[in-house]
Short mmCIF file of C-alpha atoms in Angstrom, two decimals:
data_model
loop_
_atom_site.label_atom_id
_atom_site.label_comp_id
_atom_site.label_asym_id
_atom_site.label_seq_id
_atom_site.Cartn_x
_atom_site.Cartn_y
_atom_site.Cartn_z
CA MET A 13 -14.79 41.15 37.39
CA ARG A 14 -12.09 39.79 35.09
CA SER A 15 -12.71 40.09 31.34
CA VAL A 16 -11.26 37.98 28.52
CA ASP A 17 -11.79 37.75 24.80
CA VAL A 18 -12.07 33.95 24.79
CA LEU A 19 -12.69 31.39 27.51
CA VAL A 20 -11.70 27.87 26.42
CA VAL A 21 -13.32 25.20 28.59
CA GLY A 22 -11.21 22.05 28.55
CA ALA A 23 -7.43 21.65 28.38
CA GLY A 24 -7.27 18.60 26.15
CA LEU A 25 -5.52 18.66 22.80
CA ALA A 26 -8.39 20.44 21.02
CA GLY A 27 -8.78 23.10 23.70
CA LEU A 28 -5.07 23.83 24.07
CA HIS A 29 -4.49 23.94 20.31
CA THR A 30 -7.43 26.31 19.79
CA ALA A 31 -6.25 28.49 22.68
CA ARG A 32 -2.76 28.70 21.24
CA LEU A 33 -4.00 29.69 17.77
CA LEU A 34 -6.32 32.38 19.15
CA ALA A 35 -3.63 33.76 21.45
CA GLU A 36 -1.26 33.95 18.47
CA GLN A 37 -3.87 36.17 16.79
CA GLY A 38 -3.57 38.59 19.71
CA PHE A 39 -6.66 37.67 21.70
CA ASP A 40 -6.77 37.49 25.50
CA VAL A 41 -7.40 33.78 26.10
CA LEU A 42 -8.10 31.91 29.33
CA VAL A 43 -8.26 28.09 29.46
CA ALA A 44 -10.16 26.47 32.34
CA ASP A 45 -10.09 22.76 33.15
CA ARG A 46 -11.60 20.95 36.12
CA ARG A 47 -8.55 18.68 36.46
CA ARG A 48 -5.82 19.80 38.83
CA THR A 49 -3.13 18.27 36.64
CA LEU A 50 -3.17 17.43 32.94
CA SER A 51 -1.42 14.11 33.57
CA THR A 52 -4.63 12.68 35.06
CA GLY A 53 -7.94 11.91 33.39
CA VAL A 54 -6.40 10.87 30.05
CA ARG A 55 -9.18 9.33 27.93
CA THR A 56 -7.44 8.50 24.68
CA THR A 57 -5.10 5.71 23.63
CA GLY A 58 -3.04 8.39 21.88
CA ILE A 59 -2.74 6.81 18.43
CA PHE A 60 -1.60 9.33 15.82
CA VAL A 61 -2.07 8.32 12.19
CA ARG A 62 0.36 9.03 9.38
CA ARG A 63 -1.49 12.04 7.96
CA THR A 64 -1.50 13.75 11.33
CA LEU A 65 2.20 13.08 11.79
CA ASP A 66 2.87 14.48 8.32
CA ASP A 67 0.79 17.63 8.76
CA PHE A 68 1.39 18.64 12.38
CA ASP A 69 4.58 19.35 14.29
CA LEU A 70 4.46 16.86 17.15
CA PRO A 71 7.53 16.36 19.38
CA ASP A 72 9.26 13.21 18.19
CA HIS A 73 10.50 12.27 21.66
CA LEU A 74 6.88 11.99 22.83
CA LEU A 75 5.99 9.46 20.11
CA GLY A 76 6.61 5.73 20.32
CA PRO A 77 8.11 3.56 17.56
CA ALA A 78 6.22 3.39 14.27
CA VAL A 79 3.63 0.65 13.79
CA ARG A 80 3.22 -0.95 10.34
CA GLU A 81 1.53 -4.24 11.24
CA VAL A 82 -2.19 -4.72 11.91
CA VAL A 83 -3.76 -8.09 12.78
CA LEU A 84 -7.56 -8.53 12.66
CA TYR A 85 -9.05 -11.38 14.72
CA PRO A 86 -12.51 -12.99 14.68
CA PRO A 87 -14.18 -14.01 17.97
CA SER A 88 -12.57 -17.46 17.75
CA ARG A 89 -9.12 -15.82 17.45
CA ARG A 90 -8.38 -18.38 14.70
CA ALA A 91 -6.96 -17.55 11.25
CA PRO A 92 -6.50 -13.79 11.81
CA VAL A 93 -5.99 -11.43 8.90
CA ARG A 94 -2.55 -9.83 8.94
CA LEU A 95 -1.98 -6.57 7.04
CA SER A 96 1.39 -4.92 6.54
CA SER A 97 2.20 -1.47 5.24
CA GLU A 98 5.37 -0.25 3.60
CA ARG A 99 4.99 3.05 5.45
CA ASP A 100 4.95 4.08 9.11
CA GLU A 101 1.20 4.16 9.76
CA TYR A 102 0.74 4.75 13.48
CA ARG A 103 2.67 6.08 16.44
CA VAL A 104 1.37 6.00 20.00
CA ALA A 105 2.07 9.14 21.99
CA ASP A 106 2.89 9.83 25.60
CA MET A 107 -0.33 11.78 26.03
CA PRO A 108 0.49 13.42 29.40
CA GLY A 109 3.68 14.64 27.72
CA VAL A 110 1.73 15.82 24.66
CA TYR A 111 -0.67 17.77 26.88
CA ALA A 112 2.22 19.33 28.78
CA HIS A 113 3.84 20.34 25.49
CA ALA A 114 0.56 21.79 24.18
CA ARG A 115 0.16 23.74 27.41
CA ARG A 116 3.64 25.22 27.11
CA MET A 117 2.94 26.23 23.50
CA ALA A 118 -0.37 27.86 24.47
CA GLU A 119 1.21 29.75 27.36
CA ALA A 120 4.13 30.84 25.17
CA ALA A 121 1.57 32.34 22.77
CA GLY A 122 0.01 34.28 25.66
CA ALA A 123 -2.89 32.07 26.81
CA ARG A 124 -3.42 31.59 30.52
CA ILE A 125 -4.26 28.16 31.98
CA ALA A 126 -6.41 27.71 35.11
CA LEU A 127 -6.63 24.16 36.49
CA GLY A 128 -9.02 22.92 39.15
CA VAL A 129 -11.71 25.21 37.69
CA ARG A 130 -15.10 23.92 36.53
CA TYR A 131 -17.44 25.66 34.06
CA ALA A 132 -20.82 26.21 35.75
CA GLY A 133 -22.77 28.05 33.04
CA SER A 134 -23.01 31.48 31.49
CA ALA A 135 -25.52 34.25 30.91
CA THR A 136 -25.16 37.57 29.05
CA GLY A 137 -21.43 37.06 28.72
CA VAL A 138 -20.76 36.33 32.41
CA VAL A 139 -19.34 32.84 32.95
CA ARG A 140 -19.70 31.17 36.34
CA LEU A 141 -16.73 29.08 37.41
CA GLU A 142 -16.46 26.69 40.35
CA GLY A 143 -13.03 27.12 41.90
CA ALA A 144 -12.49 30.67 40.58
CA ASP A 145 -14.22 34.01 40.32
CA PRO A 146 -16.63 34.52 37.41
CA VAL A 147 -15.30 36.08 34.21
CA VAL A 148 -16.78 38.17 31.45
CA ALA A 149 -16.02 36.41 28.16
CA ARG A 150 -16.78 37.70 24.68
CA PHE A 151 -16.70 34.13 23.35
CA VAL A 152 -16.65 30.63 24.86
CA VAL A 153 -15.01 27.60 23.21
CA GLY A 154 -16.39 24.28 24.41
CA ALA A 155 -13.59 21.71 24.42
CA ASP A 156 -14.98 19.84 27.41
CA GLY A 157 -15.46 16.36 25.99
CA ALA A 158 -18.14 14.11 24.60
CA ARG A 159 -20.72 15.08 27.24
CA SER A 160 -20.11 18.79 26.88
CA THR A 161 -21.63 21.07 29.49
CA VAL A 162 -20.76 24.08 27.34
CA ALA A 163 -22.81 22.70 24.43
CA ARG A 164 -25.89 22.55 26.62
CA GLY A 165 -25.21 25.96 28.11
CA LEU A 166 -24.92 27.57 24.66
CA GLY A 167 -27.93 25.74 23.24
CA LEU A 168 -25.81 23.90 20.66
CA ASP A 169 -26.10 20.26 19.58
CA VAL A 170 -24.93 17.49 21.92
CA ASN A 171 -23.58 14.01 21.23
CA ARG A 172 -26.18 11.27 21.48
CA HIS A 173 -24.39 8.30 19.90
CA LEU A 174 -21.64 7.22 22.27
CA LEU A 175 -19.40 4.23 22.82
CA ILE A 176 -17.84 3.64 26.21
CA GLY A 177 -14.23 2.52 26.33
CA ALA A 178 -11.66 1.43 28.89
CA GLU A 179 -8.04 0.36 28.63
CA LEU A 180 -4.97 -0.71 30.55
CA VAL A 181 -1.62 0.96 29.74
CA HIS A 182 1.74 -0.34 30.89
CA PRO A 183 5.41 -0.46 29.82
CA THR A 184 6.81 -3.60 28.23
CA ALA A 185 10.30 -5.05 28.01
CA SER A 186 12.03 -3.01 25.33
CA GLY A 187 12.72 -4.65 21.98
CA THR A 188 10.87 -7.89 22.67
CA THR A 189 8.14 -7.48 20.05
CA VAL A 190 7.59 -6.09 16.56
CA PRO A 191 5.30 -3.04 16.93
CA THR A 192 1.84 -4.38 16.09
CA PHE A 193 -1.78 -3.27 16.33
CA HIS A 194 -4.03 -6.23 17.26
CA CYS A 195 -7.78 -5.70 16.69
CA VAL A 196 -10.40 -8.23 17.85
CA LEU A 197 -13.91 -8.12 16.41
CA ASP A 198 -15.90 -9.86 19.15
CA PRO A 199 -19.36 -8.52 20.11
CA ARG A 200 -19.27 -10.48 23.36
CA VAL A 201 -16.46 -8.21 24.54
CA ALA A 202 -16.82 -5.07 22.42
CA PRO A 203 -20.37 -4.84 20.98
CA GLY A 204 -20.42 -2.51 17.99
CA TYR A 205 -16.70 -1.84 18.05
CA LEU A 206 -13.35 -3.54 18.77
CA ALA A 207 -11.13 -4.84 21.49
CA TRP A 208 -7.46 -4.00 20.90
CA VAL A 209 -3.88 -4.44 21.90
CA ILE A 210 -1.31 -2.06 20.49
CA ASP A 211 2.24 -2.80 21.53
CA ASP A 212 4.94 -0.60 20.01
CA GLY A 213 7.80 -2.30 21.83
CA ARG A 214 7.83 0.27 24.63
CA ASN A 215 4.28 0.40 25.95
CA ALA A 216 1.19 -1.75 25.55
CA HIS A 217 -2.40 -0.49 25.43
CA VAL A 218 -5.08 -3.14 26.03
CA GLY A 219 -8.63 -1.94 25.63
CA VAL A 220 -12.26 -2.59 24.81
CA ALA A 221 -15.06 -0.27 23.70
CA GLY A 222 -18.67 -0.75 22.70
CA TYR A 223 -22.23 0.41 23.12
CA PRO A 224 -22.96 0.61 26.84
CA ASP A 225 -26.50 -0.79 26.54
CA ALA A 226 -25.02 -4.04 25.19
CA MET A 227 -22.19 -4.30 27.75
CA ARG A 228 -24.30 -5.95 30.41
CA ALA A 229 -21.30 -7.14 32.41
CA GLY A 230 -19.87 -3.63 32.48
CA VAL A 231 -16.89 -2.26 30.59
CA ARG A 232 -14.38 -2.83 33.38
CA HIS A 233 -15.32 -6.50 33.77
CA LEU A 234 -15.15 -7.02 30.01
CA LEU A 235 -11.74 -5.35 29.91
CA GLU A 236 -10.37 -7.63 32.63
CA GLU A 237 -11.80 -10.67 30.87
CA PHE A 238 -10.29 -9.64 27.54
CA ALA A 239 -6.90 -8.67 29.01
CA ALA A 240 -6.51 -12.12 30.56
CA ARG A 241 -6.33 -13.73 27.10
CA ALA A 242 -5.72 -10.83 24.74
CA PRO A 243 -3.67 -11.72 21.66
CA GLY A 244 -0.31 -9.98 21.50
CA ARG A 245 -0.31 -8.72 25.07
CA ALA A 246 3.13 -8.59 26.65
CA THR A 247 3.80 -8.98 30.36
CA PRO A 248 3.76 -5.61 32.16
CA ALA A 249 7.24 -4.34 32.95
CA GLY A 250 6.01 -1.57 35.23
CA PRO A 251 2.91 0.01 36.77
CA VAL A 252 -0.45 -0.40 35.02
CA GLU A 253 -2.50 2.73 34.33
CA ARG A 254 -6.26 2.70 33.73
CA ARG A 255 -8.01 4.96 31.24
CA GLY A 256 -11.57 5.22 30.01
CA GLY A 257 -14.44 7.38 28.94
CA PRO A 258 -17.14 8.02 26.34
CA ILE A 259 -16.39 8.16 22.60
CA PRO A 260 -18.79 10.04 20.28
CA VAL A 261 -19.39 8.15 17.02
CA GLY A 262 -22.43 9.94 15.60
CA GLY A 263 -20.32 12.19 13.38
CA VAL A 264 -19.76 15.93 13.53
CA LEU A 265 -22.69 17.71 15.13
CA ARG A 266 -24.80 19.96 12.94
CA ARG A 267 -25.08 23.10 15.07
CA LEU A 268 -21.57 23.88 16.29
CA ALA A 269 -21.54 27.65 16.73
CA CYS A 270 -23.60 30.60 17.88
CA PRO A 271 -22.72 34.25 18.67
CA ALA A 272 -21.74 33.24 22.21
CA GLY A 273 -19.34 30.43 21.33
CA LEU A 274 -18.54 27.22 19.48
CA LEU A 275 -17.50 23.60 20.04
CA VAL A 276 -14.28 21.71 19.20
CA GLY A 277 -12.91 18.20 19.65
CA ASP A 278 -15.12 15.50 21.17
CA ALA A 279 -17.64 18.16 22.19
CA ALA A 280 -18.21 18.83 18.47
CA GLY A 281 -18.40 15.11 17.63
CA ALA A 282 -15.11 15.47 15.75
CA VAL A 283 -14.38 11.75 15.79
CA SER A 284 -14.38 9.31 12.89
CA PRO A 285 -17.69 7.40 13.11
CA LEU A 286 -16.02 4.26 11.78
CA THR A 287 -12.63 4.04 13.50
CA ALA A 288 -13.46 6.26 16.53
CA GLY A 289 -10.18 8.10 16.00
CA GLY A 290 -10.33 11.64 17.32
CA LEU A 291 -6.81 13.12 17.46
CA ASP A 292 -6.55 14.03 13.78
CA PRO A 293 -10.07 15.56 13.70
CA CYS A 294 -9.52 17.58 16.85
CA LEU A 295 -6.39 19.25 15.47
CA ARG A 296 -7.89 19.99 12.06
CA MET A 297 -11.19 21.31 13.42
CA SER A 298 -9.36 23.39 16.01
CA GLU A 299 -7.56 25.25 13.23
CA LEU A 300 -10.85 25.96 11.45
CA ALA A 301 -12.49 26.97 14.74
CA ALA A 302 -9.67 29.39 15.62
CA THR A 303 -9.83 30.99 12.18
CA VAL A 304 -13.61 31.45 12.31
CA ALA A 305 -13.67 32.63 15.93
CA GLY A 306 -10.87 35.11 15.30
CA ASP A 307 -12.63 36.58 12.26
CA TYR A 308 -15.89 36.84 14.17
CA LEU A 309 -14.30 38.55 17.17
CA ARG A 310 -12.57 41.07 14.90
CA THR A 311 -15.60 41.89 12.76
CA GLY A 312 -18.63 41.15 14.91
CA ASP A 313 -20.27 39.78 11.75
CA GLN A 314 -22.36 36.74 12.73
CA ARG A 315 -22.34 35.49 9.15
CA VAL A 316 -18.70 34.53 9.67
CA LEU A 317 -19.91 31.75 11.98
CA ARG A 318 -21.61 30.01 9.04
CA ARG A 319 -18.15 28.96 7.89
CA TYR A 320 -18.00 26.62 10.89
CA ASP A 321 -20.61 24.39 9.34
CA GLY A 322 -21.25 20.97 10.86
CA LYS A 323 -23.72 20.04 8.13
CA ALA A 324 -21.07 20.47 5.42
CA LEU A 325 -18.61 18.31 7.34
CA ARG A 326 -21.24 15.61 7.94
CA ALA A 327 -21.89 15.46 4.20
CA ARG A 328 -18.30 14.26 3.75
CA PHE A 329 -18.92 11.52 6.30
CA ARG A 330 -21.86 9.75 4.64
CA GLY A 331 -19.87 6.61 3.80
CA ARG A 332 -18.34 6.34 7.26
CA LEU A 333 -21.69 6.94 8.96
CA LEU A 334 -23.19 4.12 6.89
CA LEU A 335 -20.34 1.79 7.81
CA ARG A 336 -20.79 2.78 11.47
CA ARG A 337 -24.42 1.66 11.32
CA LEU A 338 -23.35 -1.64 9.77
CA PHE A 339 -20.61 -2.08 12.37
CA ALA A 340 -23.08 -1.34 15.17
CA GLY A 341 -25.29 -4.13 13.89
CA VAL A 342 -22.62 -6.83 14.38
CA ARG A 343 -23.93 -8.25 17.64
CA SER A 344 -23.40 -12.01 17.27
CA PRO A 345 -20.13 -13.99 17.15
CA ALA A 346 -21.31 -15.81 14.02
CA VAL A 347 -21.77 -12.56 12.11
CA ALA A 348 -18.37 -11.33 13.32
CA GLU A 349 -16.72 -14.56 12.16
CA ALA A 350 -18.32 -14.12 8.74
CA ALA A 351 -17.18 -10.50 8.55
CA VAL A 352 -13.55 -11.44 9.24
CA ALA A 353 -13.83 -14.31 6.75
CA ALA A 354 -14.83 -11.75 4.12
CA LEU A 355 -11.69 -9.78 4.93
CA ARG A 356 -9.56 -12.79 4.00
CA THR A 357 -10.55 -12.40 0.35
CA ARG A 358 -8.56 -10.19 -2.00
CA ALA A 359 -11.34 -7.58 -2.10
CA GLY A 360 -11.75 -7.73 1.67
CA ARG A 361 -8.05 -7.26 2.32
CA ALA A 362 -7.97 -4.32 -0.08
CA ALA A 363 -10.94 -2.68 1.66
CA ALA A 364 -9.39 -3.20 5.10
CA ALA A 365 -6.04 -1.81 3.93
CA ARG A 366 -7.78 1.24 2.49
CA ILE A 367 -9.45 1.97 5.82
CA LEU A 368 -6.38 1.25 7.96
CA PHE A 369 -3.60 2.55 5.70
CA GLY A 370 -5.36 4.96 3.34
CA ASP A 371 -4.27 8.53 2.65
CA GLY A 372 -7.59 10.02 3.70
CA SER A 373 -7.95 12.03 6.87
CA PHE A 374 -10.61 14.08 8.56
CA PRO A 375 -12.53 15.72 5.70
CA THR A 376 -12.32 19.41 5.04
CA VAL A 377 -14.69 21.61 3.10
CA PRO A 378 -14.16 24.94 1.29
CA ILE A 379 -14.62 27.88 3.62
CA PRO A 380 -16.67 30.55 1.82
CA ASP A 381 -16.24 34.17 2.75
CA PRO A 382 -19.36 35.79 4.22
CA GLU A 383 -21.48 37.70 1.75
CA PRO A 384 -20.74 41.43 1.78
CA ARG A 385 -23.10 43.66 3.66
CA ALA A 386 -25.67 45.48 1.60
CA SER A 387 -24.74 49.13 1.20
#
């Protein structure tokens, strides 16, 4: 039976980045993903914010033109609030290309990638895989999405507060629009969240997301309805791709690690509760996860795992979790109209600009060293 130091389940950005960092530390790393190609099953719009672009080395040719304009619309679509930044705030990535790049980087570091392989559970270090022989793994990293099977298998926390999202992606006629992020606050279409159009002059993403229990017509029907009259949507200049999936918005989970493994990315709830952005958190938490997992595998000291502390990260999210609860309560068009009206004031515009253009990113906490063993 094949043995590895680390089995990473899920070849998304979090899984591939964690695999690369662990392989660079000299560990034998295997990545398994149920997809047969990483260009399918994309579940993210691919919006990278300025702090991520500043702090991580992402291939420029895989990033679209910079977006500095954001327009916020009420349900009526009348008198939207337009915000402009002096800096490049967002860039939308070619996510299949980003995944392919991340795979090459992981393989260059020594990690092996197995596609078409599904995690089927583990016991006493033996991991069952559908589509491949079982492996003996010293440690398992769950990077398998918002409804993580690994989390359940390891007895770790699971996401319980989820939005469901869907979007259409298509090319547009080059140079016909100023890159703009259009956000529509309309609970009839996106209860508890937003509908959006982001057009960077190359590609347009048209999407909706909300709480599934309030989307009685179904997310696909709501998406089609919104797309037919979405503000800022350009005519498709090529094939239309469909994306969709669950989005965890309950904040970082409390119990993220145990001696058998840990969670990263959406599986760990590493998504902003307010904006539902997950690319910046997945990269930052992956670096912490790889550091902690590497130290644990080298020392065998379980106290090292305390450094991967979901409770400490949640404490930095109190304000965003509160705003998430308020956002979730906007269920009538009248309330949404009033909320956008408040954003037209000087204080409202300042608050919106701080959220959309602020310098904050996914919060980090000091990582204490484990207490020394008693002699």
